[in-house]
PDB file of C-alpha atoms and ligand atoms in Angstrom:
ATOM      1  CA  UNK A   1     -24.980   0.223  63.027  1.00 98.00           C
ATOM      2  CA  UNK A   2     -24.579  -0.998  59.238  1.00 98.00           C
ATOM      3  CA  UNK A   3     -26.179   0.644  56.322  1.00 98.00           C
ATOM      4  CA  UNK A   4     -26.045  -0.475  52.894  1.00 99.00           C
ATOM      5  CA  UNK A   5     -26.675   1.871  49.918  1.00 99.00           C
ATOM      6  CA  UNK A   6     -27.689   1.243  46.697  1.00 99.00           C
ATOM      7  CA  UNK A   7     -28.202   2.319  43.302  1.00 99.00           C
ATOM      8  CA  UNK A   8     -29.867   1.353  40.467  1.00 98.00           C
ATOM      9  CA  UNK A   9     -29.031   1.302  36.545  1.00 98.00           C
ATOM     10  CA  UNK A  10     -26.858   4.755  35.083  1.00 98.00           C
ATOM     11  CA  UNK A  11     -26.231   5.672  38.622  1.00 98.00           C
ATOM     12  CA  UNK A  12     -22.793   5.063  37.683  1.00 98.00           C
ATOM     13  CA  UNK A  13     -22.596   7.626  35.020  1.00 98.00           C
ATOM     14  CA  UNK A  14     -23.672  10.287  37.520  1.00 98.00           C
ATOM     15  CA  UNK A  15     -21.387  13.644  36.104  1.00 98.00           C
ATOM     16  CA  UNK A  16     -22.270  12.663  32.794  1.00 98.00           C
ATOM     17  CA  UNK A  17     -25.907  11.451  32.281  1.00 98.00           C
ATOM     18  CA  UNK A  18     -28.362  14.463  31.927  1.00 98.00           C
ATOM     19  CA  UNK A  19     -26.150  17.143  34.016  1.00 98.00           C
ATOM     20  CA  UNK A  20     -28.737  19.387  33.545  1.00 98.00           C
ATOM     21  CA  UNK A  21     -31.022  16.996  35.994  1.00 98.00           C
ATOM     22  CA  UNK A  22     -28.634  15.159  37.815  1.00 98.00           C
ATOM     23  CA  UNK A  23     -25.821  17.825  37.744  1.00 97.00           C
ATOM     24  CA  UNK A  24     -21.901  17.453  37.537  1.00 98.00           C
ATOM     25  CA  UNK A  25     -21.039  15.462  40.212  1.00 98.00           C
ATOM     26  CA  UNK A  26     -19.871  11.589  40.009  1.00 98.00           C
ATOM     27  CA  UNK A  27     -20.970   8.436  41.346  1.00 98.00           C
ATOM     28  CA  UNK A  28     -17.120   8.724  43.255  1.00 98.00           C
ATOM     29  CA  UNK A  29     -18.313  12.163  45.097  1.00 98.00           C
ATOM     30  CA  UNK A  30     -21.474  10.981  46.121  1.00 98.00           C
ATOM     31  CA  UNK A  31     -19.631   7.360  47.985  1.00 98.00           C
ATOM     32  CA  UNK A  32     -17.289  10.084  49.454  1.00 98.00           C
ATOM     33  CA  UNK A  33     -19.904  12.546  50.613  1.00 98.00           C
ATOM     34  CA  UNK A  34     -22.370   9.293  52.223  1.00 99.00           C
ATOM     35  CA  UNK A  35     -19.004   8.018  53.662  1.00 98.00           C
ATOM     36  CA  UNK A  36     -18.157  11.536  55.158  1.00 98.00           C
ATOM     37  CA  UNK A  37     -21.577  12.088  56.758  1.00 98.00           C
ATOM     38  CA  UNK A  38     -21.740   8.590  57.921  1.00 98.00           C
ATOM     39  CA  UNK A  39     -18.179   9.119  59.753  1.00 98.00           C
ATOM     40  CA  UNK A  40     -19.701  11.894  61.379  1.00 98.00           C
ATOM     41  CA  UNK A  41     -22.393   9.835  62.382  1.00 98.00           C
ATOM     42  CA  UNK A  42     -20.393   7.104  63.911  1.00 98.00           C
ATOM     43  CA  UNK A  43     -21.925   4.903  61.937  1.00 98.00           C
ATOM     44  CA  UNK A  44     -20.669   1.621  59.386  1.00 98.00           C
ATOM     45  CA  UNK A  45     -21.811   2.358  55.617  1.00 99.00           C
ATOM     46  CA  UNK A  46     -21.294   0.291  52.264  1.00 98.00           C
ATOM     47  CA  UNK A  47     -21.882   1.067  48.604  1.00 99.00           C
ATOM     48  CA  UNK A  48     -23.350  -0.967  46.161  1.00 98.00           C
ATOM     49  CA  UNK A  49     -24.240  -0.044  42.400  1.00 99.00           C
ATOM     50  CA  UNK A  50     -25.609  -2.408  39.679  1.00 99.00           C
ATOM     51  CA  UNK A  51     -27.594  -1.805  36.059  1.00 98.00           C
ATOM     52  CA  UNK A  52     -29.204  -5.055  36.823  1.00 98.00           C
ATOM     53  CA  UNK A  53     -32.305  -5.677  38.370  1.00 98.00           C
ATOM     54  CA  UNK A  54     -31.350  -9.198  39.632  1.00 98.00           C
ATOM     55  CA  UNK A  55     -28.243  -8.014  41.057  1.00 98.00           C
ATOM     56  CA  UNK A  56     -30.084  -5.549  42.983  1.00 99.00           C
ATOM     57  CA  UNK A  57     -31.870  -8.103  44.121  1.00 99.00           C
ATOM     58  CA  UNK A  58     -29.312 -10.331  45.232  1.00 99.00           C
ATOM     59  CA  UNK A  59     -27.872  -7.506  47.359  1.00 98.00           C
ATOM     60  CA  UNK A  60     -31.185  -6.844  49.130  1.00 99.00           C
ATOM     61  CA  UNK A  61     -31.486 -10.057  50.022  1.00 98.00           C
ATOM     62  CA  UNK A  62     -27.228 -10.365  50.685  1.00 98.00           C
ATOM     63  CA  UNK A  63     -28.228  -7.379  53.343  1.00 98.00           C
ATOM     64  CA  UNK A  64     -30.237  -9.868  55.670  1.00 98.00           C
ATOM     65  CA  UNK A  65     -29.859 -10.547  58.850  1.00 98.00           C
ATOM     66  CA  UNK A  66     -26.724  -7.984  59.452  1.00 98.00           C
ATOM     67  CA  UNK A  67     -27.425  -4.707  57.646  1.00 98.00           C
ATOM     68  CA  UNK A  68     -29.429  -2.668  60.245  1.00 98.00           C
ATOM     69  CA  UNK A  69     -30.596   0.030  56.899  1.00 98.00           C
ATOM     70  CA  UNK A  70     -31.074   0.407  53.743  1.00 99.00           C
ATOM     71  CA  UNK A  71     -30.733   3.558  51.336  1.00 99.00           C
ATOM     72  CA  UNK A  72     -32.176   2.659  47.806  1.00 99.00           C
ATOM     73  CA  UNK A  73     -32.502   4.509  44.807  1.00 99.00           C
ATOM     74  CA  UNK A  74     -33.579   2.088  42.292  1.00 99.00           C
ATOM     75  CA  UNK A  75     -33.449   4.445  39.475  1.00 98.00           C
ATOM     76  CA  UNK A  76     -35.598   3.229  36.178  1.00 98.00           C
ATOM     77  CA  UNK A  77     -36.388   0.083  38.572  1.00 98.00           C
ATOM     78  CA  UNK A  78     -38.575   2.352  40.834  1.00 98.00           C
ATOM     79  CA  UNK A  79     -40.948   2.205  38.245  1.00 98.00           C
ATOM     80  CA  UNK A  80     -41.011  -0.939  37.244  1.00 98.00           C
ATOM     81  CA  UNK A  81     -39.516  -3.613  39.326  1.00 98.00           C
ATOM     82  CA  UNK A  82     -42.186  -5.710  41.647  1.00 98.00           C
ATOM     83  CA  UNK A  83     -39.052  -7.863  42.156  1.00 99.00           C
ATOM     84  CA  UNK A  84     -37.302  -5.379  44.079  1.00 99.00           C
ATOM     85  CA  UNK A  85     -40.159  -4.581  46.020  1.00 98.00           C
ATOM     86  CA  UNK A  86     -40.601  -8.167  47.082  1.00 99.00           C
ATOM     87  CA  UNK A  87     -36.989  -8.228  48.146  1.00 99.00           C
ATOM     88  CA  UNK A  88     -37.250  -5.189  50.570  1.00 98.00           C
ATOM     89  CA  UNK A  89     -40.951  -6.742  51.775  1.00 98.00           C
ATOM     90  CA  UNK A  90     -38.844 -10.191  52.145  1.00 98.00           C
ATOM     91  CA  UNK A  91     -36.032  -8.919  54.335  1.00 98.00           C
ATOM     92  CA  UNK A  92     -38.071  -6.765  56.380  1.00 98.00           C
ATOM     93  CA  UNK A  93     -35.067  -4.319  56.998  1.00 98.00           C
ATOM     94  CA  UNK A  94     -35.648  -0.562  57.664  1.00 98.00           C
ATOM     95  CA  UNK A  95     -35.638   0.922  53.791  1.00 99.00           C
ATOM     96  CA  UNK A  96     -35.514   4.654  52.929  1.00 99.00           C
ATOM     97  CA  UNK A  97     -36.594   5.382  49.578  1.00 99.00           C
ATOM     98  CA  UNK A  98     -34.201   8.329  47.495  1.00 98.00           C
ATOM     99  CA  UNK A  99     -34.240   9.942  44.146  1.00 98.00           C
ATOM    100  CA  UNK A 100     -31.831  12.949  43.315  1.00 98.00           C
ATOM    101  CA  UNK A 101     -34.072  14.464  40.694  1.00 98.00           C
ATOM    102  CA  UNK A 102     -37.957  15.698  41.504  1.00 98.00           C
ATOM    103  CA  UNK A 103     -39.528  12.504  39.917  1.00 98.00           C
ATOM    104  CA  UNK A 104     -43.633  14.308  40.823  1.00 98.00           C
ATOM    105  CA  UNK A 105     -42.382  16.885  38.170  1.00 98.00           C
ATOM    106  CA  UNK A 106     -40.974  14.400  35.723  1.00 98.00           C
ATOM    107  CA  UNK A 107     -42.455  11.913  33.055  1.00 98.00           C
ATOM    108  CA  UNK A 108     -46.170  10.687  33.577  1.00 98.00           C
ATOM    109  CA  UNK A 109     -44.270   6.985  33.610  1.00 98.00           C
ATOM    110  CA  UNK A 110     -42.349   7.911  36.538  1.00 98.00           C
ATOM    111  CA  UNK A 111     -45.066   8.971  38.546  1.00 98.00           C
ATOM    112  CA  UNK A 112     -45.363   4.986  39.903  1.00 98.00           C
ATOM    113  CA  UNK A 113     -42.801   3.659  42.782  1.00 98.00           C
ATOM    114  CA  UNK A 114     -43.250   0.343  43.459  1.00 98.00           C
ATOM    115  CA  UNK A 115     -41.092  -0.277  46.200  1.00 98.00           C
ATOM    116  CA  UNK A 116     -42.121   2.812  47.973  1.00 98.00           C
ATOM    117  CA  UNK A 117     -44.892   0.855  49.772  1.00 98.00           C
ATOM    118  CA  UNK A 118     -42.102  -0.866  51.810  1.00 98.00           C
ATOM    119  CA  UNK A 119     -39.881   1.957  52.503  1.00 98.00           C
ATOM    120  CA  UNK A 120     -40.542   4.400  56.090  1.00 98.00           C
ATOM    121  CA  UNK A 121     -39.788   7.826  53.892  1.00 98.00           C
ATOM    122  CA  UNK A 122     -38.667   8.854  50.596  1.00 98.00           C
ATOM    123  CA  UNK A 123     -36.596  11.661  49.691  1.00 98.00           C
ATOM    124  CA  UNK A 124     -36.137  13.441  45.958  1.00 98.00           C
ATOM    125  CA  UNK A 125     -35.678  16.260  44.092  1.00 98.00           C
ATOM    126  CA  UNK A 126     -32.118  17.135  46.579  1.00 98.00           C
ATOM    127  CA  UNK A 127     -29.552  15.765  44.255  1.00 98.00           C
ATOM    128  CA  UNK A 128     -26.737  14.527  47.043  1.00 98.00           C
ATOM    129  CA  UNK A 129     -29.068  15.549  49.713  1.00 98.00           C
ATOM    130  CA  UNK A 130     -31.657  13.366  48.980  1.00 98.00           C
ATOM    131  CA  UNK A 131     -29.601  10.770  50.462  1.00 99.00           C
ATOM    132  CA  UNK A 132     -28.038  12.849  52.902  1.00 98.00           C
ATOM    133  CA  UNK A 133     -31.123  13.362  54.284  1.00 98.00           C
ATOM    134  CA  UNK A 134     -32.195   9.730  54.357  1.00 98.00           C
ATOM    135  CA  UNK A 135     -28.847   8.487  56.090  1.00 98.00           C
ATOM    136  CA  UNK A 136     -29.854  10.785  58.761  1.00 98.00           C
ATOM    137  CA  UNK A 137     -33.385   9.687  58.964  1.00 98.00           C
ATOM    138  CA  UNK A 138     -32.555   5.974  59.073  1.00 98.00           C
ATOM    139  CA  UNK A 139     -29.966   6.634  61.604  1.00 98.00           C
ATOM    140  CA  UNK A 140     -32.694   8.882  64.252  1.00 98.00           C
ATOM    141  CA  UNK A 141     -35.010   5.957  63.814  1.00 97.00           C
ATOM    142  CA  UNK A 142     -32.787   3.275  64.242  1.00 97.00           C
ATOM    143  CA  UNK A 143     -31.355   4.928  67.712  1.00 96.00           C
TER     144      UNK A 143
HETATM  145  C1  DQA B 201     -33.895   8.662  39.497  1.00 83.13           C
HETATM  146  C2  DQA B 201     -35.217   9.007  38.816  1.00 83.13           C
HETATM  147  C3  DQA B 201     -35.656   7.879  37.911  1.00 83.13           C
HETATM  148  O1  DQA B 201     -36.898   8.196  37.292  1.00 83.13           O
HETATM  149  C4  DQA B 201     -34.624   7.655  36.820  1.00 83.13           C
HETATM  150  O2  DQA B 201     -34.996   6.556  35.999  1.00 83.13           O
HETATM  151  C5  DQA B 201     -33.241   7.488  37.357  1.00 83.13           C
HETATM  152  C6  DQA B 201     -32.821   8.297  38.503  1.00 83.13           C
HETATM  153  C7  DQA B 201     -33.349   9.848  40.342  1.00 83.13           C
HETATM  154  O3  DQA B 201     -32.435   9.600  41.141  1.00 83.13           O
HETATM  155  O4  DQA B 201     -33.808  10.984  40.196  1.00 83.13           O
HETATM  156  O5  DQA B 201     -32.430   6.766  36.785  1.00 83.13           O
HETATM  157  O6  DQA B 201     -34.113   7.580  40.388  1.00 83.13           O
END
């Protein structure tokens, strides 16, 4: 089983961006703690990070036909980006939805997710866990 994660714009200044929300940690632990779990699961994982929206794109659509999941926190794109949505409608792969930070308790902007109206679950506010808990979602439901 293949799942691809991936991340959206300042997710790779995780350690230093906003600590106090997105804590101390690095874009580096969070590969390693996705790749640990994912060993555990027995299952085949790959990381991908971009701050642009088209690249995100391309790697949605890169996913199809051999990427069984998808983990995706768009970041800034959530709220924004019908593009991305139309990728994950386009591809029709399994998508799980993540955010590390409690976004219903953030900004009145962030309160809109486009692309979560393609996704089977979203997870947020669980820093790491967040996407802990998705890898083992996607994994139940693709069993
Ligand atoms: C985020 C929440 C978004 O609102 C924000 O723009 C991000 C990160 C999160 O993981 O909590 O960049 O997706």
């Amino acid at each position: 089983m293949k799942i691809l994660v991936i991340n959206g714009p300042n997710m790779n200044l995780l350690g230093l961006r906003e600590p106090d929300i997105y804590g101390r940690q690095t874009y580096a632990d969070l590969v390693e703690t996705l790749q640990k779990k994912a060993n555990e699961l027995g299952v085949e994982i790959s990381f991908m990070q971009s701050n642009h929206e088209g690249d995100l794109v391309d790697a949605i659509q890169g996913a199809y036909p051999e990427t069984d999941g998808i983990i995706i926190n768009p970041a800034a794109y959530t709220h924004t980006s019908v593009a991305i949505l139309d990728a994950v409608k386009a591809v029709g792969i399994p998508t799980v939805e993540v955010h590390m930070s409690d976004v219903k308790s953030r900004d009145d902007f962030r309160q809109v997710s486009y692309i979560r109206q393609a996704c089977i679950a979203t997870f947020m506010g669980k820093g790491f866990g967040s996407y802990v808990e998705a890898l083992e979602l996607l994994v139940n439901k693709l069993r």
